[in-house]
Short mmCIF file of C-alpha atoms in Angstrom, two decimals:
data_model
loop_
_atom_site.label_atom_id
_atom_site.label_comp_id
_atom_site.label_asym_id
_atom_site.label_seq_id
_atom_site.Cartn_x
_atom_site.Cartn_y
_atom_site.Cartn_z
CA MET I 1 0.00 0.00 0.00
CA THR I 2 1.36 3.43 -0.93
CA ASP I 3 1.30 6.34 1.50
CA THR I 4 -1.42 7.96 -0.65
CA GLN I 5 -3.56 4.88 -0.19
CA HIS I 6 -2.57 4.77 3.45
CA SER I 7 -4.09 8.21 3.96
CA GLN I 8 -7.44 6.73 2.93
CA ARG I 9 -7.63 4.39 5.91
CA ARG I 10 -9.97 1.42 5.95
CA SER I 11 -10.52 1.95 9.67
CA GLN I 12 -8.97 3.63 12.68
CA ALA I 13 -7.41 0.38 13.90
CA THR I 14 -3.62 0.06 13.88
CA ALA I 15 -1.22 -2.87 13.94
CA SER I 16 2.45 -3.71 13.47
CA VAL I 17 4.37 -6.95 13.33
CA ALA I 18 7.11 -5.03 15.15
CA ALA I 19 4.85 -5.16 18.24
CA ILE I 20 5.77 -8.85 18.56
CA LEU I 21 9.30 -8.01 19.67
CA ALA I 22 8.38 -4.73 21.38
CA GLU I 23 5.77 -6.34 23.63
CA SER I 24 7.94 -9.32 24.54
CA ALA I 25 10.78 -6.95 25.43
CA LYS I 26 8.41 -5.29 27.93
CA ARG I 27 7.04 -8.53 29.34
CA PHE I 28 10.17 -10.69 29.35
CA PRO I 29 13.07 -8.18 29.27
CA ASP I 30 15.65 -10.48 30.87
CA ASP I 31 14.62 -13.69 29.06
CA VAL I 32 17.04 -14.83 26.36
CA ALA I 33 15.53 -14.24 22.93
CA VAL I 34 18.32 -15.47 20.66
CA VAL I 35 21.36 -17.71 20.97
CA VAL I 36 24.01 -17.81 18.23
CA GLY I 37 27.08 -19.85 19.12
CA ASP I 38 28.18 -18.60 22.54
CA ARG I 39 26.31 -15.28 22.23
CA ARG I 40 23.05 -14.83 24.15
CA THR I 41 20.82 -11.79 23.57
CA THR I 42 17.92 -10.87 25.86
CA TYR I 43 14.60 -9.56 24.62
CA ALA I 44 15.30 -6.09 26.06
CA ASP I 45 18.70 -5.89 24.37
CA LEU I 46 17.38 -7.21 21.04
CA TRP I 47 14.62 -4.58 20.97
CA ALA I 48 17.03 -1.78 21.94
CA GLN I 49 19.38 -2.85 19.14
CA THR I 50 16.42 -3.00 16.76
CA LEU I 51 15.39 0.58 17.60
CA ALA I 52 18.98 1.68 16.97
CA TYR I 53 18.94 -0.05 13.58
CA ALA I 54 15.60 1.63 12.83
CA GLY I 55 17.23 5.00 13.59
CA ALA I 56 19.98 4.20 11.11
CA LEU I 57 17.44 3.26 8.45
CA ARG I 58 15.57 6.52 9.07
CA ALA I 59 18.80 8.47 8.70
CA ARG I 60 19.34 6.67 5.40
CA GLY I 61 16.02 7.97 4.11
CA ILE I 62 13.81 4.95 4.81
CA GLU I 63 10.27 5.91 5.77
CA ALA I 64 6.80 4.41 6.03
CA GLY I 65 6.04 2.48 2.84
CA SER I 66 9.68 2.14 1.73
CA ARG I 67 10.84 -1.34 0.73
CA VAL I 68 13.99 -2.61 2.46
CA ALA I 69 15.57 -5.78 1.09
CA MET I 70 17.69 -7.92 3.36
CA LEU I 71 20.20 -10.64 2.51
CA VAL I 72 21.11 -11.94 5.96
CA PRO I 73 21.60 -15.49 7.31
CA ASN I 74 20.25 -16.88 10.60
CA VAL I 75 22.10 -14.59 13.02
CA GLU I 76 21.00 -11.84 15.41
CA ASP I 77 21.06 -9.29 12.60
CA PHE I 78 18.12 -10.94 10.87
CA PRO I 79 15.56 -10.03 13.57
CA ARG I 80 17.28 -6.68 14.14
CA VAL I 81 16.92 -5.63 10.51
CA TYR I 82 13.51 -7.29 10.06
CA TYR I 83 11.81 -5.62 13.03
CA ALA I 84 13.70 -2.34 12.55
CA THR I 85 12.25 -2.05 9.05
CA LEU I 86 8.76 -2.83 10.30
CA ALA I 87 9.16 -0.44 13.24
CA LEU I 88 9.58 2.39 10.72
CA GLY I 89 6.41 1.34 8.93
CA ALA I 90 8.50 0.18 5.98
CA VAL I 91 8.15 -3.13 4.14
CA VAL I 92 10.60 -6.04 4.55
CA VAL I 93 11.79 -7.89 1.44
CA PRO I 94 13.82 -10.93 2.58
CA VAL I 95 16.10 -12.28 -0.17
CA HIS I 96 16.97 -15.97 -0.43
CA ALA I 97 20.59 -16.39 0.62
CA LEU I 98 21.49 -18.72 -2.27
CA LEU I 99 20.44 -16.39 -5.08
CA LYS I 100 22.97 -15.17 -7.62
CA ARG I 101 23.44 -11.56 -8.69
CA GLY I 102 21.01 -11.66 -11.61
CA GLU I 103 18.31 -13.20 -9.43
CA ILE I 104 18.98 -10.64 -6.70
CA GLU I 105 18.76 -7.84 -9.26
CA TYR I 106 15.34 -9.16 -10.33
CA VAL I 107 13.99 -9.17 -6.76
CA LEU I 108 15.33 -5.68 -6.00
CA ARG I 109 13.88 -4.22 -9.19
CA ASP I 110 10.54 -5.99 -8.90
CA ALA I 111 10.12 -4.94 -5.27
CA GLN I 112 11.34 -1.40 -6.03
CA ALA I 113 13.65 -1.71 -3.04
CA SER I 114 15.16 1.49 -1.64
CA LEU I 115 18.01 -0.26 0.13
CA LEU I 116 19.69 -3.67 0.51
CA VAL I 117 21.04 -4.70 3.90
CA CYS I 118 23.57 -7.40 3.06
CA ALA I 119 25.66 -9.62 5.31
CA ALA I 120 29.36 -9.27 4.54
CA PRO I 121 29.82 -12.97 3.61
CA LEU I 122 27.10 -12.55 0.96
CA LEU I 123 28.35 -9.31 -0.55
CA THR I 124 29.96 -10.86 -3.63
CA GLU I 125 26.55 -11.66 -5.12
CA GLY I 126 24.47 -9.21 -3.06
CA ALA I 127 26.41 -6.06 -3.87
CA ALA I 128 26.75 -7.09 -7.51
CA GLY I 129 22.98 -7.64 -7.78
CA ALA I 130 22.32 -4.31 -6.08
CA ALA I 131 24.72 -2.59 -8.50
CA LEU I 132 22.82 -4.02 -11.45
CA ALA I 133 19.54 -2.79 -9.93
CA GLY I 134 20.95 0.61 -8.92
CA VAL I 135 20.12 0.03 -5.25
CA ASP I 136 22.14 1.35 -2.32
CA VAL I 137 23.78 -1.18 0.03
CA VAL I 138 24.74 -1.23 3.69
CA THR I 139 26.38 -4.23 5.29
CA VAL I 140 26.22 -6.15 8.55
CA LEU I 141 28.75 -8.62 9.97
CA ALA I 142 31.73 -6.84 8.39
CA PRO I 143 34.73 -6.45 10.73
CA ALA I 144 35.03 -3.04 12.42
CA GLY I 145 37.18 -0.80 10.24
CA GLY I 146 36.60 -3.19 7.34
CA ALA I 147 33.67 -2.26 5.11
CA GLY I 148 33.92 1.38 4.25
CA GLY I 149 37.70 1.30 4.39
CA PRO I 150 40.62 -0.29 2.53
CA GLY I 151 41.13 -4.00 2.96
CA GLY I 152 37.74 -4.63 4.57
CA ALA I 153 35.48 -7.60 4.26
CA GLY I 154 32.95 -5.37 2.58
CA GLU I 155 35.10 -4.85 -0.51
CA ALA I 156 32.98 -7.09 -2.66
CA GLY I 157 31.85 -4.10 -4.65
CA GLY I 158 29.55 -1.31 -3.48
CA ALA I 159 26.10 -0.50 -4.74
CA ASP I 160 27.65 1.75 -7.35
CA ALA I 161 30.16 -0.82 -8.58
CA PRO I 162 29.67 -1.74 -12.24
CA ALA I 163 28.63 -5.27 -13.11
CA GLY I 164 31.67 -7.53 -13.25
CA ALA I 165 33.93 -5.00 -11.56
CA ALA I 166 36.81 -6.36 -9.55
CA PRO I 167 36.39 -6.35 -5.77
CA GLY I 168 37.37 -3.11 -4.14
CA THR I 169 37.15 -0.97 -7.28
CA ARG I 170 34.49 1.23 -5.69
CA ALA I 171 33.74 2.35 -2.17
CA ALA I 172 32.63 -0.56 0.01
CA PRO I 173 29.22 -0.37 1.67
CA ASP I 174 28.85 1.37 5.02
CA ARG I 175 28.68 -0.81 8.11
CA PHE I 176 25.14 -0.79 9.44
CA GLU I 177 26.47 -1.24 12.97
CA ASP I 178 28.40 2.04 12.68
CA LEU I 179 25.38 3.86 11.26
CA ALA I 180 23.29 2.62 14.19
CA GLN I 181 25.78 4.02 16.70
CA GLU I 182 25.79 7.39 14.95
CA SER I 183 21.99 7.73 14.58
CA GLU I 184 19.21 8.63 16.98
CA PRO I 185 17.24 5.46 17.79
CA LEU I 186 13.48 5.26 17.38
CA ASP I 187 11.40 5.54 20.54
CA THR I 188 8.91 2.88 19.45
CA TYR I 189 7.32 1.45 16.32
CA VAL I 190 5.18 3.36 13.82
CA PRO I 191 1.54 2.13 13.76
CA ARG I 192 0.12 1.00 10.43
CA ASP I 193 -3.24 0.05 9.02
CA PRO I 194 -3.71 -3.66 9.80
CA PHE I 195 -3.95 -4.51 6.12
CA ASP I 196 -0.89 -2.57 5.04
CA THR I 197 1.77 -4.77 3.49
CA ALA I 198 4.43 -5.80 6.02
CA THR I 199 6.49 -8.26 3.98
CA ILE I 200 7.06 -9.15 0.35
CA LEU I 201 8.19 -12.77 0.06
CA TYR I 202 9.13 -14.12 -3.33
CA THR I 203 7.81 -17.49 -4.45
CA SER I 204 10.22 -20.02 -5.89
CA GLY I 205 9.28 -19.24 -9.47
CA THR I 206 8.83 -22.83 -10.65
CA THR I 207 6.52 -21.69 -13.45
CA GLY I 208 8.23 -18.47 -14.49
CA HIS I 209 9.61 -15.40 -12.73
CA PRO I 210 9.21 -15.35 -8.95
CA LYS I 211 6.21 -13.38 -7.71
CA GLY I 212 6.23 -11.20 -4.62
CA ALA I 213 3.50 -12.26 -2.17
CA GLU I 214 2.43 -9.32 -0.01
CA GLY I 215 1.79 -10.32 3.60
CA SER I 216 -0.25 -7.90 5.72
CA HIS I 217 0.44 -6.98 9.34
CA PHE I 218 -2.95 -8.46 10.25
CA ALA I 219 -2.34 -11.81 8.54
CA LEU I 220 1.10 -12.23 10.11
CA LEU I 221 -0.04 -11.22 13.60
CA GLU I 222 -3.13 -13.40 13.44
CA GLN I 223 -0.96 -16.28 12.26
CA ALA I 224 1.31 -16.02 15.32
CA ASN I 225 -1.65 -15.70 17.69
CA THR I 226 -3.51 -18.64 16.12
CA ASN I 227 -0.36 -20.76 16.21
CA LEU I 228 -0.07 -20.17 19.94
CA LEU I 229 -3.73 -20.31 20.93
CA SER I 230 -4.77 -23.65 19.49
CA THR I 231 -2.26 -24.93 16.94
CA PHE I 232 1.29 -25.42 18.30
CA ASP I 233 2.51 -26.58 21.70
CA LEU I 234 4.79 -23.61 22.54
CA HIS I 235 5.35 -21.81 25.82
CA ARG I 236 7.43 -19.03 27.34
CA GLY I 237 10.94 -20.28 28.01
CA ASP I 238 10.85 -23.10 25.47
CA VAL I 239 14.16 -23.53 23.64
CA MET I 240 13.58 -23.85 19.89
CA LEU I 241 16.07 -24.70 17.18
CA GLY I 242 16.11 -21.95 14.54
CA ALA I 243 17.40 -24.09 11.69
CA LEU I 244 14.80 -23.09 9.10
CA PRO I 245 16.05 -20.14 7.03
CA LEU I 246 14.44 -16.96 8.35
CA PHE I 247 14.16 -15.50 4.85
CA HIS I 248 11.60 -18.24 4.18
CA THR I 249 8.01 -18.01 5.44
CA PHE I 250 8.18 -21.20 7.57
CA GLY I 251 11.16 -20.05 9.63
CA GLN I 252 10.16 -16.40 9.64
CA THR I 253 6.58 -16.83 10.83
CA CYS I 254 6.52 -20.14 12.71
CA THR I 255 9.93 -20.00 14.36
CA MET I 256 10.78 -16.30 14.72
CA ASN I 257 7.48 -14.42 14.93
CA THR I 258 5.63 -17.13 16.86
CA GLY I 259 8.63 -17.89 19.07
CA PHE I 260 9.17 -14.24 19.97
CA ARG I 261 5.45 -13.72 20.49
CA VAL I 262 5.37 -16.36 23.24
CA GLY I 263 8.73 -15.53 24.80
CA ALA I 264 10.73 -18.56 23.66
CA THR I 265 14.49 -18.78 23.22
CA ILE I 266 15.57 -19.41 19.62
CA VAL I 267 18.92 -21.10 18.96
CA LEU I 268 19.80 -19.85 15.50
CA LEU I 269 21.94 -21.88 13.10
CA PRO I 270 23.54 -19.76 10.35
CA LYS I 271 23.91 -22.92 8.25
CA PHE I 272 22.17 -26.26 8.72
CA ASP I 273 23.82 -29.64 8.75
CA GLY I 274 22.63 -32.69 10.65
CA ASP I 275 25.63 -33.14 12.94
CA GLY I 276 25.84 -29.46 13.84
CA ALA I 277 22.11 -29.20 14.43
CA LEU I 278 22.02 -32.25 16.69
CA ALA I 279 25.02 -30.98 18.67
CA ALA I 280 23.34 -27.57 19.15
CA MET I 281 20.08 -29.21 20.23
CA VAL I 282 21.91 -31.29 22.83
CA GLU I 283 24.05 -28.38 24.07
CA HIS I 284 21.10 -26.05 24.59
CA ASP I 285 18.55 -28.62 25.84
CA THR I 286 16.26 -27.91 22.90
CA GLN I 287 12.64 -28.87 23.50
CA VAL I 288 11.03 -27.88 20.18
CA PHE I 289 12.21 -28.62 16.65
CA MET I 290 10.71 -27.28 13.43
CA GLY I 291 11.98 -28.52 10.10
CA VAL I 292 11.35 -29.70 6.57
CA PRO I 293 11.62 -33.42 5.71
CA THR I 294 15.24 -33.21 4.52
CA MET I 295 16.21 -31.84 7.95
CA TYR I 296 14.53 -34.79 9.67
CA MET I 297 16.48 -37.14 7.42
CA ALA I 298 19.75 -35.34 8.21
CA LEU I 299 19.10 -35.51 11.96
CA LEU I 300 18.38 -39.23 11.75
CA ASP I 301 21.62 -39.72 9.86
CA ALA I 302 23.53 -37.68 12.48
CA ALA I 303 21.95 -39.75 15.26
CA THR I 304 23.75 -42.84 13.92
CA ARG I 305 27.08 -41.22 14.91
CA THR I 306 26.26 -40.20 18.48
CA GLY I 307 24.16 -41.44 21.34
CA SER I 308 23.48 -37.91 22.63
CA ARG I 309 19.87 -36.76 22.39
CA PRO I 310 18.16 -33.46 23.22
CA PRO I 311 15.15 -33.39 25.59
CA LEU I 312 12.73 -32.89 22.69
CA ARG I 313 9.09 -32.53 23.68
CA TYR I 314 7.66 -31.65 20.31
CA ALA I 315 8.54 -31.60 16.61
CA ILE I 316 6.83 -29.82 13.72
CA SER I 317 7.22 -30.78 10.08
CA GLY I 318 6.15 -28.75 7.06
CA GLY I 319 7.30 -27.55 3.67
CA ALA I 320 6.75 -30.93 2.01
CA SER I 321 5.26 -34.30 2.87
CA LEU I 322 7.27 -36.23 5.47
CA PRO I 323 7.54 -39.90 4.48
CA LEU I 324 5.84 -42.08 7.08
CA ALA I 325 8.96 -44.22 7.49
CA VAL I 326 11.00 -41.11 8.36
CA LEU I 327 8.34 -39.85 10.77
CA GLU I 328 8.20 -43.19 12.58
CA ARG I 329 12.00 -43.47 12.80
CA PHE I 330 12.32 -39.93 14.14
CA GLN I 331 9.71 -40.52 16.83
CA GLN I 332 11.51 -43.68 17.88
CA VAL I 333 15.05 -42.24 17.83
CA PHE I 334 14.22 -38.88 19.45
CA ASP I 335 11.26 -39.96 21.60
CA ALA I 336 9.11 -37.00 20.55
CA PRO I 337 5.86 -36.79 18.56
CA VAL I 338 5.99 -35.25 15.09
CA HIS I 339 3.05 -33.04 14.11
CA GLU I 340 2.71 -32.29 10.41
CA GLY I 341 1.13 -29.18 8.96
CA TYR I 342 0.71 -27.48 5.63
CA GLY I 343 0.90 -24.00 4.23
CA LEU I 344 2.31 -21.72 1.58
CA THR I 345 3.97 -18.33 1.34
CA GLU I 346 0.62 -16.96 0.17
CA THR I 347 -1.13 -18.24 3.32
CA SER I 348 1.27 -16.74 5.87
CA PRO I 349 1.99 -19.83 5.89
CA VAL I 350 0.07 -22.26 8.16
CA ALA I 351 -3.31 -23.39 6.82
CA THR I 352 -3.71 -26.84 8.39
CA PHE I 353 -2.06 -28.71 11.25
CA ASN I 354 -2.27 -31.72 13.51
CA HIS I 355 -3.28 -29.48 16.38
CA VAL I 356 -2.02 -29.43 19.94
CA GLY I 357 -4.23 -31.53 22.21
CA THR I 358 -5.10 -34.04 19.52
CA THR I 359 -3.21 -37.21 18.65
CA PRO I 360 -1.55 -36.58 15.29
CA ARG I 361 -2.66 -38.66 12.35
CA PRO I 362 0.56 -39.60 10.55
CA GLY I 363 0.39 -39.13 6.82
CA THR I 364 -2.13 -36.29 7.07
CA ILE I 365 -1.59 -32.54 7.27
CA GLY I 366 -4.26 -32.31 9.96
CA THR I 367 -7.29 -30.04 9.94
CA PRO I 368 -7.64 -26.33 9.13
CA VAL I 369 -6.32 -23.89 11.73
CA TRP I 370 -8.76 -21.63 13.58
CA GLY I 371 -10.61 -19.20 11.30
CA VAL I 372 -9.40 -20.80 8.07
CA ASP I 373 -11.34 -22.97 5.62
CA VAL I 374 -9.62 -25.57 3.45
CA GLU I 375 -11.63 -27.56 0.91
CA ILE I 376 -11.09 -29.71 -2.16
CA ALA I 377 -12.06 -28.21 -5.52
CA ASP I 378 -12.16 -29.39 -9.13
CA PRO I 379 -8.68 -28.54 -10.53
CA GLU I 380 -9.97 -28.47 -14.10
CA THR I 381 -12.43 -25.59 -13.54
CA GLN I 382 -10.28 -22.47 -13.46
CA ASP I 383 -12.71 -19.54 -13.58
CA ARG I 384 -14.70 -20.54 -10.49
CA ILE I 385 -14.50 -22.82 -7.48
CA VAL I 386 -16.38 -26.11 -7.81
CA MET I 387 -16.18 -28.16 -4.63
CA LEU I 388 -15.74 -31.93 -4.72
CA PRO I 389 -17.22 -34.47 -2.27
CA HIS I 390 -15.15 -35.79 0.63
CA GLY I 391 -12.76 -38.52 -0.41
CA GLN I 392 -12.22 -37.34 -3.98
CA ILE I 393 -8.81 -36.13 -5.14
CA GLY I 394 -8.80 -32.47 -6.11
CA GLU I 395 -7.03 -29.16 -5.59
CA LEU I 396 -6.71 -27.73 -2.09
CA VAL I 397 -8.28 -24.26 -1.87
CA ILE I 398 -7.97 -21.96 1.14
CA ARG I 399 -9.73 -18.90 2.50
CA GLY I 400 -9.38 -17.04 5.80
CA HIS I 401 -7.46 -14.42 7.74
CA ASN I 402 -4.13 -15.84 6.57
CA LEU I 403 -4.36 -14.92 2.87
CA MET I 404 -1.85 -12.55 1.31
CA ASN I 405 -2.94 -9.15 0.01
CA GLY I 406 -1.96 -10.35 -3.46
CA TYR I 407 1.05 -10.62 -5.75
CA LEU I 408 2.97 -7.35 -5.98
CA ASP I 409 1.97 -5.41 -9.14
CA ARG I 410 0.51 -8.59 -10.70
CA PRO I 411 -3.28 -8.17 -10.68
CA GLU I 412 -3.81 -10.87 -13.32
CA ASP I 413 -1.76 -13.43 -11.39
CA THR I 414 -3.59 -12.48 -8.21
CA ALA I 415 -6.97 -12.87 -9.92
CA ALA I 416 -5.96 -16.30 -11.24
CA ALA I 417 -4.74 -17.43 -7.82
CA ILE I 418 -7.61 -16.11 -5.70
CA VAL I 419 -10.96 -17.12 -7.20
CA ASP I 420 -14.29 -16.52 -5.45
CA GLY I 421 -12.30 -15.60 -2.33
CA TRP I 422 -10.42 -18.94 -2.31
CA PHE I 423 -6.67 -19.28 -2.89
CA ARG I 424 -5.86 -22.03 -5.38
CA THR I 425 -2.82 -23.87 -4.04
CA GLY I 426 -1.90 -26.06 -6.99
CA ASP I 427 -1.64 -29.00 -4.56
CA LEU I 428 -3.68 -32.15 -4.95
CA GLY I 429 -5.22 -33.85 -1.95
CA THR I 430 -8.24 -35.34 -0.24
CA LYS I 431 -10.40 -34.49 2.76
CA ASP I 432 -12.09 -37.14 4.87
CA ASP I 433 -15.33 -36.93 6.82
CA ASP I 434 -13.44 -35.94 9.99
CA GLY I 435 -11.96 -32.92 8.22
CA TYR I 436 -8.43 -34.35 7.98
CA LEU I 437 -6.58 -33.48 4.80
CA THR I 438 -3.97 -35.52 2.98
CA ILE I 439 -1.64 -34.18 0.30
CA VAL I 440 -1.34 -36.43 -2.71
CA ASP I 441 1.12 -34.28 -4.63
CA ARG I 442 1.77 -31.03 -6.41
CA THR I 443 -0.29 -30.64 -9.59
CA LYS I 444 2.92 -29.90 -11.49
CA ASP I 445 4.70 -32.96 -10.04
CA MET I 446 2.01 -35.45 -11.03
CA ILE I 447 3.19 -37.90 -13.69
CA ILE I 448 0.89 -39.15 -16.44
CA ARG I 449 2.08 -42.51 -17.78
CA ASN I 450 -0.03 -44.14 -20.48
CA GLY I 451 -2.90 -41.89 -19.46
CA TYR I 452 -2.78 -42.94 -15.81
CA ASN I 453 -2.02 -40.51 -12.98
CA VAL I 454 1.05 -41.36 -10.92
CA TYR I 455 1.53 -39.42 -7.66
CA PRO I 456 5.26 -39.36 -6.81
CA ARG I 457 4.65 -39.19 -3.08
CA GLN I 458 3.15 -42.70 -3.03
CA VAL I 459 6.23 -44.10 -4.75
CA GLU I 460 8.58 -42.15 -2.47
CA GLU I 461 6.86 -43.59 0.59
CA VAL I 462 7.72 -47.13 -0.56
CA LEU I 463 11.36 -46.26 -1.31
CA ALA I 464 11.74 -44.48 2.04
CA ARG I 465 10.85 -47.66 3.90
CA HIS I 466 13.99 -49.42 2.65
CA PRO I 467 16.67 -49.26 5.38
CA ASP I 468 19.42 -48.38 2.87
CA VAL I 469 17.57 -45.34 1.48
CA ALA I 470 18.28 -42.00 3.18
CA MET I 471 16.38 -39.78 0.71
CA ALA I 472 14.24 -40.38 -2.36
CA ALA I 473 12.62 -38.23 -5.03
CA VAL I 474 10.35 -39.49 -7.82
CA PHE I 475 9.77 -37.52 -11.01
CA GLY I 476 8.59 -37.88 -14.60
CA THR I 477 10.70 -37.60 -17.74
CA PRO I 478 9.43 -37.33 -21.32
CA HIS I 479 8.93 -40.67 -23.10
CA GLU I 480 7.91 -41.25 -26.71
CA GLN I 481 5.78 -44.34 -26.04
CA HIS I 482 4.37 -43.69 -22.55
CA GLY I 483 4.14 -39.89 -22.56
CA GLN I 484 6.11 -39.76 -19.32
CA GLU I 485 8.29 -42.31 -17.60
CA VAL I 486 8.55 -42.74 -13.84
CA GLU I 487 12.09 -42.33 -12.54
CA ALA I 488 13.59 -42.03 -9.06
CA ALA I 489 16.72 -40.50 -7.56
CA VAL I 490 17.93 -41.81 -4.23
CA VAL I 491 20.65 -41.04 -1.72
CA LEU I 492 21.83 -44.17 0.06
CA ARG I 493 23.03 -44.49 3.65
CA THR I 494 26.70 -45.14 4.39
CA GLY I 495 27.47 -48.83 3.90
CA ALA I 496 24.35 -49.47 1.81
CA THR I 497 24.38 -52.56 -0.39
CA VAL I 498 21.05 -52.29 -2.19
CA THR I 499 21.19 -51.98 -5.98
CA PRO I 500 18.97 -49.82 -8.23
CA GLN I 501 17.41 -52.97 -9.71
CA GLU I 502 16.54 -54.26 -6.24
CA LEU I 503 14.81 -50.96 -5.44
CA ILE I 504 12.86 -51.13 -8.68
CA GLU I 505 11.73 -54.67 -7.84
CA LEU I 506 10.81 -53.63 -4.29
CA VAL I 507 8.47 -50.91 -5.49
CA ALA I 508 7.09 -53.03 -8.34
CA GLY I 509 6.04 -55.61 -5.78
CA GLU I 510 4.02 -53.11 -3.73
CA ILE I 511 2.21 -50.80 -6.16
CA ALA I 512 0.48 -51.00 -9.54
CA ALA I 513 2.56 -51.76 -12.61
CA TYR I 514 2.13 -48.31 -14.17
CA LYS I 515 3.43 -46.55 -11.03
CA TYR I 516 6.80 -48.08 -10.21
CA PRO I 517 10.03 -46.39 -11.40
CA ARG I 518 11.68 -47.99 -14.40
CA VAL I 519 14.96 -46.23 -13.59
CA VAL I 520 16.58 -45.50 -10.22
CA HIS I 521 19.53 -43.08 -10.11
CA VAL I 522 21.88 -43.25 -7.12
CA LEU I 523 23.18 -39.76 -6.25
CA ASP I 524 25.51 -38.35 -3.60
CA ALA I 525 22.92 -35.65 -2.83
CA LEU I 526 19.57 -34.43 -4.11
CA PRO I 527 19.31 -30.84 -5.40
CA LEU I 528 17.75 -28.73 -2.64
CA GLY I 529 16.29 -25.24 -2.65
CA PRO I 530 17.07 -22.63 0.03
CA SER I 531 14.25 -23.90 2.25
CA GLY I 532 15.37 -27.53 2.00
CA LYS I 533 12.82 -28.70 -0.57
CA VAL I 534 13.94 -31.13 -3.25
CA LEU I 535 14.11 -29.36 -6.63
CA LYS I 536 12.48 -31.97 -8.84
CA ARG I 537 12.60 -29.72 -11.87
CA GLU I 538 16.41 -29.97 -11.75
CA LEU I 539 16.20 -33.76 -11.67
CA VAL I 540 13.84 -33.67 -14.66
CA GLN I 541 16.26 -31.44 -16.56
CA GLN I 542 19.26 -33.56 -15.62
CA PHE I 543 17.83 -36.92 -16.59
CA SER I 544 15.48 -36.00 -19.46
CA ALA I 545 18.51 -35.56 -21.70
CA LYS I 546 19.77 -39.06 -20.94
CA PRO I 547 18.34 -42.07 -22.75
CA ALA I 548 16.85 -44.46 -20.24
CA VAL I 549 16.55 -48.20 -20.64
CA THR I 550 13.10 -49.00 -19.34
CA THR I 551 11.25 -52.17 -18.60
CA ALA I 552 7.72 -52.63 -19.85
#
């Protein structure tokens, strides 16, 4: 929302996501908010540092309605910059940490960002992308006396460095920490209309250029409150592992915003790996873990190398379907229940969950969260929503307080995604008579072989049950005779002896003949996106070019 639109208020009510940290700083000033390595930051200190950062942003010309992009890993500076931007009434544009300069340029241009706050280790791509977009840069995490001076860590090229320029050929970005010390801090946060845009989060762009989903203050606040009231099992003083990237909606809303709202302590990991995560969980007596399926697999792998276990009370899985075999192994190894949920960037994100107080139903994504409706619609009817009876496979559609304002400057895409007030997810699933939903697969991931629908998740579940398989992904490749062929890529555990042909025979013995993979590729690792999801489109591209010997 522009400031002109803001002057025409919908109501006299105000709201700000920055209130999450501000209020907890008042209520729990001496509680530890964030742990990074051996550094512990209290809520009072984190809010004071945030107000100082907000003062620096104001001195840099940032005001209500400005867009501030941030390229920062999971360290204390992420919440500082995030809430400082919101405290000014500006809009946060988190940038995925793995993007390259051209992708960063696209996000900065599309969001019309006024500034990029970039961590020094990410300046090589970040500053280059900002230069291409003509956006000013300030840096965090650069050594004192470094960025802004000769020989500093910030000399990866300033915002005015030409594309392809050698490092250090232009002035390095200013250190944000120095600017904060020199500026007058804010007294408190600036109130906004509840439906003003607070964040612009870019979708993965699997079907074209990424789109910026605008999240309102209301949707994000209501999400945190709903998570705590009736959805998650979280309490003041809980120690949570902050392994999910905070630039992604799952980590940002469910870990950071919800965790800070309740007064939890978040142990942030700048980079996730199974051994490091397990060690951090043990060291800090972590009680709550949130992760995507690949993180669960990595923790199970790490658990084979140590007998140490954290005192986990609760685990939350989202982002993709967790294979039942992995869920069962995790519950056994870590002695904690796993509750699955479901959501998207466009839904803030949580839409359904196996709620606190109810026994989770493994294999389902639970029931809709409070105030949100999730139904199954006919995926073939695009111009209106046609509901299907319980039990039938169709497209999940969502409506409620958690919906985005829309896609930034893309009214046609917004109109196609939100039909009759329902957001079309593109995910296929079913709903039973008890209201429990099950994801079958993404519409785009479904394979059609000889005219029959093959849902990769069903095949992956069978592969995941084999003790030698650590990870599995099933995908379709073009085939002259069958239309598409079913193939699988697997990562095997250390010491595995199973062969690809044995895996093919295993699956062929458990599911229909048209569904089992005719080819199994053994890989050292699966391609993963920044949030830990398997990038099946890369597998399709990699193996579509290779002739495959298939069995009938």
